[in-house]
Amino acid sequence: MWRQFALVLLITVLFVYLPGFLVVLSLKSKPVTSLVVAPAISGALFSISGIVIYPLGFKGIIPLLVGVCVLCALIFGVAEFCRRRFKWKSEIPEQLDWKFFLITAGITSVLFAVIFHKAIRNPAWFLQSADNYAHLDYIARSMNSGVYSMFHASFYSGSLPAQQLPFVDESFYPYAFHIFAVVVARVMDVRATVAENAVWFVFVAIVYPVGIAALFQGIFRKQKLIGSIAVAAAVFANIAFPIRAVTVHGIYPNVIAFCCVPACVYLFVASTGGFDERARKATVGKGTHFKALSEAEHKGGEKIFSACGLVLLVIALLGMLCMQPNADFFWAVLVFPYILVSLIPRIVRSFGFDRSVEPKVLSASIPGFFLIAVLAWIAVLNAPFMRPTVNFLWDLSSSPDKVLSNILNFGLLMGMPVFFYSVFFWIGFAHCCCKRSYRWLTLSFIFVAIQFVASLSENIAVKRFLTGFWYTDPERTAAMVVITAAPIVALGVYDASAGLVSLIASGIRRLAFGKNAGEKDTAPGVDASEHIRPSRGAMVVKAGISSILAVVWLCCLMSPWDLFKLPAHEKSEIRWGIQYMHEAYAPEGWMPYSVYEQDFVTKAKEITGDEVVLNNPFDGSMMAYAVNGMNVYYRNKIEERETPESRLIRTRITKVASDPEVQKAIKKVGAHYVLVLDYENPIQLGHEQYDLPDFKISDDTPGFETVLSGGPYRLYRITAID
């Protein structure tokens, strides 16, 4: 079971990374950058391919993969044409080290594998929530229909003959997550639940940490082993993301899209020269008038944008749009401060204005861009196509002082303070505030923190304006806070480790050589620091001790016990998160679709085969199609665009023995069986009585014959239509 899942994970990594990697590499980008941004690019390629092949009449995984290959070749051809025709130099500036990423991905994969195994004891278990029932139905439908277009997302169409459809339900839905899962399930011949778990595992355990590592390395220029450990320590230490994000709601498309955001932020900053030294000097801050720049640099001509990088960014943002559009807005919030304090000043400088004019242009440009951004935000927020999203209000609120306190101690929505995480964050935050080129990251965090406060506000107008793109959901905004904080926490872990070692080393030198240790007579003009440069062996020892300290901090952050309540064994926040995750996935008897119901459905399917089986979806049987492959009539909640046959069946089925209209409807649908599961644990409490008022079949109901029973579960044959 677990060996097969490990193989499924490897294949998932292949499909998530390979298409995007080849596209980025074809644009002459360096391999490490290609790997960082590849998942978002792959999401765009698979989604576009699914859209294009649908109107051409092609269905199935082979046409989908051929479409991806054609898109890769097309992008490569266009890039080659641009290089030759317009002398387009496509290189993206890179400060990344492949060893750093390999170590980071290795550590985080092992860490999350432990978390996953502790929480989910079987890779076929699935999250039992309303949203995830829909995701699994989308995946199962595409597996059987070969339709992958996000403009034709459905639970039914394409996988059933037209007369068997209870609803006309095709609509738009961001489909990249589901396409990844379908491809993996088809190639590996595994259940939809296994493929679904494999996809979000790869994004959470590899894509997200690698994106944070890219930001960490690009902004802070830390490439040592201690940096890898610091990033690994930061990414899973707060349960708001990713643990709680894959436990509550089942918002997997949002999860994988959020995992791609850090890489897209890195790509944007790298493509606009934000990581080079001149950009750091030109960042707005105390005494910024570009005095540190040479006169030649000041007079313009500086190349700011990488055309290749910006093209890749557009494709990557399209990929996130195909995963979950609100991730693009999250990306915009994160890069907005960088544009204000770094990019705009460099753009203004590139025009070569006179020194007396330049500050005035800058003073007008920054407020102007801010105003344009706010107007664009308002326009999109109030666009007709956004209404279903931005007008969705979560009935959750809290007092501002409590929310602010939970931000300071990173208890966030759970209200459980995370001491070590908070300490490392505020160390890193102070470091960022002290260095001009890091400050935009602190502003990004402040913006996201304000959004979290707004998501728990009682003021509906404020909540809708600031968090409408995220359904005003505090779970999502809490995840955004943690993602934004991750590189800052990693910097805090790095500083706490390396700084403590440096402090100890300095103390040892002072004890050994006195207060004037390291001060020697030097010739005029010779830097005294050259005489006290540590040997290579000393540097290795120092780095080793720093790494060991980082491991200690990692253990503190990931400890299963609350270290401040020892010797009592009180569970830490992350231990509680793992327990919540286990309870949400384990198919216990009290769950809507328990392991006992699944076993009964497996036996029933041996009788029904591929025939249509009528069912009450709220007794858990809506999952019989996605999980067990039974062709149940209702695979999700009752929809608005309903067929007449469905309306008759769900409202008058118990009268089938005496009602010719119901008999005619059942015959048209082609059903011969009815599945009845446990009514004690309905999937959506309250919907059953309203949507299926007559769906109460028992052994004594006329027109039905029991063919299989087990406890409260029944499979009936409809004898009234014989």
XYZ file of C-alpha atoms in Angstrom:
722
model
C 0.000 0.000 0.000
C 2.610 2.569 1.075
C 5.142 1.333 -1.481
C 2.576 1.829 -4.215
C 1.813 5.293 -2.869
C 5.520 6.156 -2.947
C 5.593 5.167 -6.632
C 2.458 7.248 -7.251
C 4.210 10.225 -5.644
C 7.183 9.843 -7.989
C 4.916 9.815 -11.036
C 3.056 12.830 -9.648
C 6.343 14.725 -9.293
C 7.109 13.851 -12.919
C 3.833 15.287 -14.253
C 3.876 18.318 -11.958
C 7.437 19.308 -12.856
C 8.439 17.922 -16.263
C 6.193 19.886 -18.698
C 6.856 23.211 -17.014
C 10.553 22.465 -16.624
C 10.920 21.767 -20.351
C 9.110 24.994 -21.271
C 11.201 27.154 -18.951
C 14.398 25.420 -20.034
C 13.490 25.938 -23.707
C 13.547 29.678 -23.026
C 17.209 29.320 -22.028
C 16.483 29.798 -18.351
C 18.834 28.171 -15.865
C 17.821 24.719 -14.550
C 17.248 25.751 -10.917
C 14.912 28.610 -11.830
C 13.174 26.241 -14.225
C 12.458 23.809 -11.402
C 11.211 26.517 -9.044
C 8.524 27.826 -11.408
C 7.761 24.571 -13.273
C 4.632 23.462 -11.316
C 2.656 26.625 -12.084
C 3.711 26.419 -15.756
C 2.647 22.751 -15.861
C -0.743 23.704 -14.444
C -1.235 26.159 -17.295
C -0.134 23.645 -19.950
C -2.454 20.861 -18.780
C -5.387 23.252 -18.378
C -4.959 24.880 -21.788
C -4.583 21.477 -23.412
C -7.824 20.308 -21.762
C -9.646 23.391 -23.059
C -8.279 23.124 -26.614
C -8.928 19.412 -27.239
C -12.571 19.571 -26.090
C -14.045 21.483 -29.087
C -11.847 19.406 -31.396
C -13.690 16.318 -30.216
C -10.688 14.628 -28.598
C -11.142 12.890 -25.258
C -8.883 10.891 -22.988
C -5.444 11.125 -21.491
C -3.487 10.522 -24.719
C -4.927 13.578 -26.541
C -4.406 15.597 -23.343
C -0.708 14.687 -23.159
C -0.258 15.229 -26.895
C -1.782 18.679 -26.436
C 0.725 19.441 -23.686
C 3.599 18.379 -25.954
C 2.274 20.549 -28.793
C 2.051 23.557 -26.459
C 5.641 22.980 -25.290
C 6.834 22.827 -28.913
C 4.835 25.929 -29.815
C 6.313 27.966 -26.963
C 9.808 26.795 -27.883
C 9.252 27.752 -31.524
C 7.964 31.228 -30.668
C 10.901 31.773 -28.297
C 13.404 30.724 -30.981
C 11.770 33.047 -33.489
C 11.960 35.980 -31.059
C 15.606 35.234 -30.279
C 16.598 35.190 -33.931
C 14.305 37.903 -35.277
C 14.479 40.425 -32.422
C 17.802 39.379 -30.818
C 15.831 38.572 -27.680
C 18.062 37.630 -24.779
C 15.979 35.370 -22.594
C 18.194 34.821 -19.583
C 16.712 35.432 -16.140
C 19.094 36.641 -13.407
C 19.585 33.814 -10.943
C 21.012 33.646 -7.451
C 19.879 30.088 -6.743
C 21.962 27.091 -5.735
C 20.723 23.619 -6.698
C 22.271 21.941 -3.628
C 20.303 24.265 -1.355
C 17.030 23.272 -3.044
C 17.824 19.570 -3.125
C 18.533 19.530 0.613
C 15.460 21.637 1.380
C 13.140 19.447 -0.701
C 14.644 16.310 0.839
C 14.134 17.502 4.422
C 10.607 18.803 3.859
C 9.545 15.664 1.982
C 10.626 13.483 4.897
C 9.041 15.817 7.453
C 5.693 15.928 5.726
C 5.781 12.194 4.993
C 5.936 11.650 8.758
C 3.051 14.082 9.324
C 1.025 12.476 6.538
C 1.604 8.950 7.843
C 0.727 9.952 11.403
C -2.503 11.629 10.323
C -3.606 9.506 7.360
C -3.019 5.834 8.043
C -4.150 4.756 4.585
C -3.350 6.695 1.373
C -6.833 5.830 0.069
C -8.520 7.730 2.920
C -10.036 11.019 1.861
C -11.206 14.204 3.519
C -14.922 13.937 4.253
C -16.154 17.454 3.577
C -18.670 18.930 1.154
C -16.024 20.617 -0.993
C -13.954 17.468 -1.310
C -16.967 15.387 -2.321
C -17.228 17.761 -5.282
C -13.498 17.498 -6.079
C -13.599 13.710 -6.071
C -16.706 13.708 -8.259
C -14.995 16.023 -10.763
C -11.966 13.717 -10.831
C -14.039 10.539 -11.223
C -16.178 12.094 -13.970
C -13.096 13.167 -15.955
C -11.543 9.728 -15.500
C -14.603 8.144 -17.101
C -15.468 10.799 -19.676
C -12.041 11.955 -20.856
C -13.219 15.590 -20.622
C -10.703 17.981 -19.052
C -12.045 21.420 -19.991
C -12.506 23.788 -17.061
C -15.327 25.451 -19.014
C -17.253 22.167 -19.000
C -16.731 20.991 -15.421
C -19.460 18.599 -14.330
C -20.336 15.702 -12.042
C -22.317 13.890 -14.707
C -22.144 14.974 -18.364
C -19.866 13.008 -20.609
C -19.733 10.036 -18.261
C -23.415 9.030 -18.700
C -25.931 8.786 -21.558
C -28.076 11.929 -21.799
C -31.243 10.181 -20.539
C -29.495 9.195 -17.310
C -28.476 12.729 -16.297
C -30.389 14.082 -13.288
C -29.091 17.617 -13.873
C -27.617 19.825 -16.587
C -24.620 20.953 -14.579
C -21.770 21.965 -16.914
C -20.087 25.173 -15.754
C -16.732 26.878 -15.268
C -14.493 25.596 -12.484
C -10.700 25.950 -12.120
C -9.595 22.452 -13.043
C -5.798 22.151 -12.886
C -5.823 20.221 -9.611
C -8.340 17.738 -10.955
C -6.435 17.264 -14.215
C -3.235 16.425 -12.333
C -5.156 13.880 -10.248
C -6.869 12.324 -13.289
C -3.594 11.935 -15.168
C -1.931 10.278 -12.165
C -4.941 8.012 -11.539
C -5.068 6.916 -15.181
C -1.345 6.330 -15.594
C -0.966 4.481 -12.288
C -4.416 2.818 -12.333
C -5.252 3.916 -8.795
C -8.371 5.259 -7.104
C -9.320 8.903 -7.392
C -8.751 9.285 -3.643
C -5.160 8.035 -3.865
C -4.352 10.278 -6.825
C -5.926 13.276 -5.099
C -3.821 12.735 -1.970
C -0.673 12.304 -4.056
C -1.185 15.607 -5.895
C -1.701 17.794 -2.856
C 1.105 15.947 -1.013
C 3.625 16.846 -3.745
C 2.581 20.498 -3.765
C 2.640 20.810 0.026
C 5.810 18.788 0.679
C 7.940 19.967 -2.277
C 6.488 22.827 -4.354
C 5.662 25.084 -1.400
C 8.985 24.669 0.501
C 10.998 25.108 -2.707
C 9.130 28.342 -3.435
C 9.833 29.645 0.065
C 13.471 28.568 -0.316
C 13.719 30.553 -3.570
C 12.407 33.676 -1.851
C 14.695 33.084 1.131
C 17.742 32.654 -1.060
C 16.876 35.430 -3.494
C 16.075 38.077 -0.869
C 18.495 37.182 1.908
C 21.305 35.540 -0.127
C 21.554 32.594 2.304
C 22.727 29.408 0.569
C 24.216 27.302 3.324
C 23.011 24.058 4.903
C 21.702 26.069 7.809
C 19.450 27.932 5.337
C 17.895 24.662 4.132
C 17.197 23.589 7.692
C 15.790 27.020 8.526
C 13.337 26.888 5.621
C 12.327 23.324 6.493
C 11.756 24.440 10.076
C 9.529 27.326 8.999
C 7.194 25.843 6.395
C 5.297 23.310 8.539
C 5.648 24.823 12.008
C 2.286 26.625 12.002
C -0.764 24.473 11.320
C -2.713 27.270 9.585
C -0.856 26.252 6.436
C -0.572 23.632 5.166
C -1.954 21.198 7.777
C -5.210 22.967 8.547
C -5.688 24.001 4.928
C -5.886 20.317 3.913
C -8.083 19.499 6.908
C -10.838 22.131 6.758
C -13.238 22.554 3.795
C -11.170 20.443 1.383
C -9.957 23.459 -0.582
C -7.273 21.524 -2.438
C -7.295 23.745 -5.579
C -6.656 26.720 -3.299
C -3.940 24.812 -1.441
C -1.914 23.926 -4.541
C -2.385 27.439 -5.944
C -1.143 28.993 -2.688
C 1.844 26.624 -2.826
C 2.827 28.196 -6.173
C 2.552 31.811 -4.973
C 6.068 32.089 -3.420
C 7.688 30.814 -6.639
C 5.719 33.339 -8.709
C 6.749 36.142 -6.348
C 10.371 35.054 -6.787
C 9.965 34.950 -10.575
C 8.516 38.476 -10.685
C 11.236 39.983 -8.489
C 13.980 38.146 -10.398
C 12.500 39.184 -13.755
C 12.503 42.829 -12.726
C 16.070 42.801 -11.408
C 15.017 43.022 -7.787
C 17.694 40.669 -6.516
C 20.731 42.389 -8.013
C 22.861 44.773 -6.009
C 21.857 47.960 -7.804
C 18.198 47.236 -7.072
C 19.031 46.920 -3.405
C 20.732 50.317 -3.431
C 17.793 51.916 -5.241
C 15.117 50.748 -2.807
C 13.151 53.555 -1.201
C 14.265 54.169 2.337
C 16.073 56.566 4.586
C 18.155 58.999 2.554
C 17.207 57.480 -0.766
C 18.210 59.739 -3.630
C 20.344 57.105 -5.373
C 23.537 58.649 -4.043
C 25.135 55.239 -3.925
C 24.832 54.936 -7.691
C 27.373 56.099 -10.150
C 26.595 58.962 -12.496
C 26.555 56.586 -15.463
C 24.020 54.340 -13.766
C 21.901 57.329 -12.837
C 21.587 58.558 -16.402
C 19.514 55.580 -17.439
C 20.065 52.740 -19.805
C 19.756 50.173 -17.044
C 17.987 47.005 -18.114
C 15.244 46.361 -15.576
C 12.978 43.742 -17.129
C 13.714 40.258 -18.412
C 11.354 39.612 -21.332
C 11.704 35.865 -20.866
C 10.940 36.126 -17.163
C 7.830 38.219 -17.717
C 6.525 35.817 -20.372
C 7.035 32.931 -17.971
C 5.355 34.936 -15.225
C 2.251 35.425 -17.365
C 2.103 31.670 -18.047
C 2.674 30.906 -14.342
C -0.076 33.324 -13.272
C -2.358 31.684 -15.820
C -1.462 28.348 -14.240
C -2.442 29.635 -10.797
C -5.642 31.025 -12.312
C -6.428 27.511 -13.541
C -5.795 26.166 -10.038
C -7.680 28.839 -8.082
C -7.930 32.468 -9.288
C -7.673 34.023 -5.818
C -4.019 32.923 -5.666
C -3.280 35.562 -8.310
C -4.729 38.226 -6.042
C -2.630 36.889 -3.165
C 0.430 37.166 -5.405
C -0.534 40.748 -6.255
C -0.797 41.649 -2.561
C 2.693 40.241 -1.900
C 4.441 41.999 -4.793
C 2.590 45.303 -4.363
C 5.006 46.686 -1.698
C 8.005 45.558 -3.773
C 6.658 47.502 -6.764
C 6.144 50.598 -4.619
C 9.480 50.715 -2.814
C 11.847 49.052 -5.282
C 10.582 48.658 -8.830
C 9.043 52.101 -9.370
C 12.172 53.951 -8.125
C 14.328 51.961 -10.543
C 11.948 52.556 -13.446
C 11.986 56.292 -12.695
C 15.778 56.250 -12.513
C 16.031 54.422 -15.849
C 14.532 57.436 -17.641
C 17.596 59.486 -16.689
C 15.802 62.478 -15.197
C 17.827 65.341 -13.782
C 18.610 64.922 -10.095
C 16.432 67.894 -9.218
C 13.459 66.476 -11.153
C 13.754 62.824 -10.179
C 12.439 63.103 -6.575
C 9.356 64.958 -7.850
C 8.640 62.285 -10.461
C 9.089 59.603 -7.844
C 6.807 61.416 -5.402
C 4.084 61.493 -8.053
C 4.643 57.959 -9.396
C 4.253 56.030 -6.147
C 0.894 57.585 -5.081
C -0.271 57.357 -8.703
C 0.429 53.643 -8.894
C -1.201 53.132 -5.496
C -4.364 54.872 -6.729
C -4.443 52.855 -9.960
C -4.036 49.616 -7.990
C -6.908 50.500 -5.639
C -9.193 51.415 -8.546
C -8.337 48.165 -10.330
C -9.054 46.226 -7.112
C -12.471 47.900 -6.791
C -13.292 47.312 -10.459
C -12.541 43.582 -10.338
C -14.188 43.196 -6.929
C -17.441 44.590 -8.308
C -17.288 42.850 -11.687
C -20.399 40.714 -12.396
C -18.407 37.491 -12.771
C -16.953 37.940 -9.257
C -20.289 38.327 -7.445
C -20.742 34.677 -6.373
C -17.269 34.773 -4.792
C -17.039 38.208 -3.187
C -20.600 38.139 -1.839
C -20.033 34.855 -0.031
C -19.788 35.750 3.655
C -18.476 33.493 6.403
C -20.340 34.039 9.641
C -17.194 34.256 11.742
C -16.042 37.305 13.680
C -13.811 38.239 16.588
C -12.784 41.388 18.414
C -9.904 43.312 16.786
C -7.757 43.204 19.931
C -8.072 39.422 20.157
C -7.269 38.996 16.465
C -4.264 41.307 16.797
C -3.044 39.308 19.784
C -3.405 36.086 17.786
C -1.321 37.606 14.994
C 1.426 38.646 17.390
C 1.655 35.151 18.914
C 0.617 33.366 15.682
C -2.289 31.588 17.327
C -4.319 32.990 14.403
C -7.689 31.289 14.001
C -7.016 28.445 16.441
C -6.042 30.809 19.258
C -3.165 28.566 20.406
C 0.026 30.674 20.768
C 3.080 29.248 19.007
C 5.964 30.501 21.137
C 9.089 29.483 19.193
C 7.478 30.338 15.868
C 6.596 33.813 17.153
C 10.071 34.421 18.551
C 11.799 33.441 15.312
C 9.359 35.494 13.267
C 9.947 38.670 15.263
C 13.724 38.138 15.110
C 13.474 37.884 11.336
C 11.016 40.782 11.172
C 13.407 43.032 13.111
C 16.229 42.023 10.765
C 14.088 42.874 7.728
C 13.171 46.258 9.203
C 16.842 47.070 9.740
C 17.843 46.366 6.145
C 16.369 48.562 3.433
C 16.205 45.938 0.692
C 14.212 43.556 2.920
C 11.554 46.014 4.069
C 9.077 45.359 1.281
C 8.619 41.849 2.672
C 7.586 43.243 6.058
C 5.071 45.499 4.308
C 3.671 42.469 2.494
C 3.176 40.751 5.829
C 1.457 43.807 7.291
C -0.940 43.982 4.324
C -1.844 40.293 4.664
C -2.228 40.614 8.441
C -4.698 43.460 7.896
C -6.662 41.177 5.587
C -6.780 38.502 8.276
C -8.154 41.053 10.742
C -10.737 42.130 8.175
C -11.855 38.532 7.539
C -12.908 38.328 11.207
C -14.449 41.788 11.292
C -18.136 42.365 11.974
C -18.136 45.144 9.375
C -19.386 43.410 6.230
C -18.261 46.200 3.882
C -14.668 46.054 5.182
C -14.679 42.255 5.158
C -15.952 42.121 1.585
C -13.580 44.817 0.300
C -10.383 43.353 1.735
C -11.111 39.607 1.655
C -13.918 39.131 -0.870
C -11.600 37.445 -3.364
C -11.040 34.701 -0.751
C -14.746 34.181 0.076
C -14.153 36.268 3.252
C -12.819 32.994 4.666
C -10.521 33.451 7.712
C -9.047 29.978 7.114
C -7.690 31.169 3.781
C -6.464 34.514 5.125
C -4.764 32.726 8.050
C -2.989 30.528 5.495
C -1.893 33.670 3.644
C -0.431 35.098 6.868
C 1.619 31.942 7.470
C 2.860 31.729 3.861
C 3.967 35.373 3.955
C 5.624 34.842 7.333
C 7.520 31.688 6.306
C 10.658 33.304 4.778
C 10.810 35.742 7.696
C 10.587 32.883 10.209
C 13.328 31.052 8.293
C 15.496 34.177 8.515
C 14.839 34.270 12.261
C 15.922 30.631 12.629
C 19.026 31.384 10.550
C 19.886 34.457 12.626
C 19.258 32.672 15.923
C 21.565 29.825 14.904
C 24.385 31.671 13.148
C 24.185 34.640 15.513
C 24.441 32.515 18.633
C 27.479 30.690 17.258
C 29.137 33.985 16.310
C 28.437 35.344 19.781
C 29.966 32.259 21.402
C 32.987 32.401 19.080
C 33.505 36.075 19.873
C 33.320 35.330 23.585
C 35.863 32.542 23.270
C 38.266 34.824 21.380
C 37.928 37.494 24.037
C 38.561 35.009 26.821
C 41.576 33.593 25.004
C 43.190 36.786 23.798
C 41.714 39.539 25.904
C 39.603 42.546 25.016
C 41.846 43.533 22.094
C 41.700 40.097 20.476
C 42.160 40.334 16.764
C 43.668 43.834 16.833
C 47.175 43.772 15.381
C 49.536 46.344 14.076
C 48.908 46.776 10.405
C 50.434 48.875 7.712
C 48.547 51.981 6.699
C 45.710 51.222 4.286
C 45.604 47.509 5.188
C 42.341 46.216 6.663
C 42.942 44.689 10.093
C 40.145 42.230 9.485
C 42.425 40.396 7.045
C 44.567 39.312 9.987
C 41.649 37.818 11.914
C 39.940 35.964 9.084
C 39.079 32.480 10.438
C 40.659 29.414 8.910
C 38.698 27.096 6.631
C 38.528 24.486 9.392
C 37.121 27.030 11.827
C 34.504 28.098 9.281
C 33.444 24.468 8.739
C 33.133 23.924 12.497
C 31.159 27.141 12.855
C 28.802 26.184 10.026
C 28.384 22.707 11.494
C 27.489 24.017 14.941
C 25.090 26.549 13.383
C 23.387 23.746 11.464
C 23.093 21.655 14.611
C 21.481 24.611 16.377
C 19.079 25.017 13.439
C 18.123 21.345 13.826
C 17.480 22.013 17.525
C 15.211 24.927 16.612
C 13.469 22.715 14.037
C 12.820 20.123 16.735
C 11.431 22.827 19.020
C 9.130 24.092 16.274
C 7.931 20.601 15.301
C 7.783 19.137 18.821
C 4.685 16.997 19.489
C 4.616 18.301 23.066
C 4.145 21.793 24.443
C 7.675 22.429 25.718
C 6.488 25.075 28.184
C 4.218 22.630 30.004
C 6.769 19.879 30.592
C 6.930 17.464 32.371
C 3.192 17.284 31.648
C 2.619 15.811 28.213
C 0.419 18.555 26.777
C -0.004 18.348 23.017
C 1.605 21.083 20.946
C -0.298 22.977 18.261
C 1.172 20.834 15.504
C 0.191 17.651 17.387
C -3.366 18.956 17.645
C -3.259 19.729 13.935
C -2.237 16.148 13.131
C -5.029 14.826 15.350
C -7.634 17.038 13.652
C -6.329 15.867 10.293
C -6.641 12.218 11.329
C -10.212 12.716 12.535
C -11.186 14.428 9.277
C -9.777 11.639 7.068
C -10.336 8.417 9.033
C -13.521 6.670 7.757
C -14.777 5.804 11.239
C -18.312 4.602 11.901
C -19.537 8.092 12.756
C -18.343 9.592 9.454
C -20.856 10.251 6.633
C -19.255 7.604 4.410
C -17.715 5.142 6.821
C -15.544 2.146 6.083
C -18.563 -0.087 6.818
C -20.633 1.705 4.181
C -17.759 1.483 1.719
C -17.474 -2.270 2.271
C -21.230 -2.696 1.737
C -21.129 -0.658 -1.482
C -18.255 -2.802 -2.767
C -20.383 -5.918 -2.267
C -23.442 -4.239 -3.786
C -21.507 -3.260 -6.894
C -20.824 -6.924 -7.599
C -24.597 -7.221 -8.058
C -25.376 -3.952 -9.825
C -22.351 -3.848 -12.114
C -22.453 -0.667 -14.226
C -26.225 -0.181 -13.991
C -27.696 3.046 -12.649
C -28.466 2.833 -8.924
C -30.924 5.290 -7.368
C -29.794 6.735 -4.061
C -30.221 9.381 -1.404
C -26.944 11.314 -1.776
C -27.058 12.675 1.763
C -26.785 9.250 3.437
C -23.173 9.060 2.220
C -23.884 7.305 -1.067
C -22.960 10.365 -3.138
C -19.364 9.164 -2.649
C -20.067 5.643 -3.939
C -19.240 6.745 -7.500
C -15.906 8.480 -6.839
C -14.664 6.043 -4.195
C -16.123 2.674 -5.214
C -17.104 3.171 -8.843
C -20.822 2.478 -8.339
C -22.955 4.259 -10.932
C -25.225 6.052 -8.448
C -27.811 8.450 -9.830
C -27.103 11.332 -7.434
C -23.386 12.067 -7.075
C -23.657 15.358 -5.247
C -26.211 17.799 -3.859
C -29.412 18.634 -5.695
C -28.821 21.171 -8.476
C -31.158 23.826 -9.899
C -31.217 22.767 -13.567
C -32.951 19.461 -12.898
C -34.548 17.035 -15.346
C -38.241 16.107 -14.927
C -37.276 12.480 -14.287
C -35.036 13.425 -11.387
C -37.735 15.588 -9.805
C -40.235 12.735 -9.945
C -37.779 10.187 -8.567
C -36.583 12.189 -5.567
C -40.055 13.396 -4.523
C -42.304 10.365 -5.235
C -40.121 7.247 -5.374
C -41.936 5.425 -2.556
C -45.137 5.563 -4.658
C -43.531 3.712 -7.572
C -45.829 0.677 -7.153
C -48.913 2.791 -7.902
C -47.592 5.846 -9.812
C -47.136 5.315 -13.592
C -45.258 8.617 -13.965
C -42.596 7.515 -11.481
C -42.362 4.124 -13.185
C -41.897 5.821 -16.550
C -39.204 8.108 -15.144
C -37.270 5.202 -13.617
C -37.490 3.209 -16.855
C -36.203 6.175 -18.853
C -33.270 6.563 -16.490
C -32.583 2.840 -16.779
C -32.367 2.171 -13.038
C -33.160 -1.220 -11.502
C -31.750 -0.802 -7.985
C -31.930 1.529 -5.001
C -29.068 1.885 -2.494
C -29.901 2.844 1.096
C -27.157 3.603 3.625
C -27.123 4.928 7.180
C -29.415 7.899 7.905
C -27.757 8.539 11.273
C -24.779 10.484 9.862
C -26.030 12.562 6.912
C -23.499 14.416 4.787
C -25.378 17.719 4.902
C -27.803 17.908 7.790
C -31.136 19.453 6.846
C -30.883 19.042 3.071
C -32.326 15.525 3.088
C -35.777 16.492 4.353
C -36.002 19.454 1.979
C -34.574 17.922 -1.208
C -35.717 14.292 -0.814
C -38.928 14.419 1.245
C -40.156 11.004 0.000
C -36.899 9.048 -0.143
C -37.700 6.779 2.835
C -37.578 3.224 1.548
C -37.781 0.242 3.893
C -38.209 -3.529 3.562
C -41.997 -3.068 3.676
C -42.238 -0.429 0.927
C -44.319 -1.810 -1.991
C -42.479 -2.193 -5.296
C -39.052 -3.044 -3.825
C -37.276 -6.315 -3.092
C -34.260 -6.657 -0.784
C -31.325 -8.265 -2.593
C -28.529 -7.377 -0.151
C -28.576 -6.287 3.481
C -26.052 -5.584 6.206
C -27.026 -3.830 9.416
C -28.950 -0.689 8.419
C -27.714 -0.850 4.812
C -29.856 -2.176 1.955
C -29.733 -2.760 -1.760
C -33.245 -3.024 -3.233
C -34.331 -4.188 -6.652
C -37.210 -2.151 -8.111
C -39.827 -4.826 -8.856
C -42.536 -2.286 -9.744
C -41.013 -1.742 -13.204
C -40.630 -5.417 -14.085
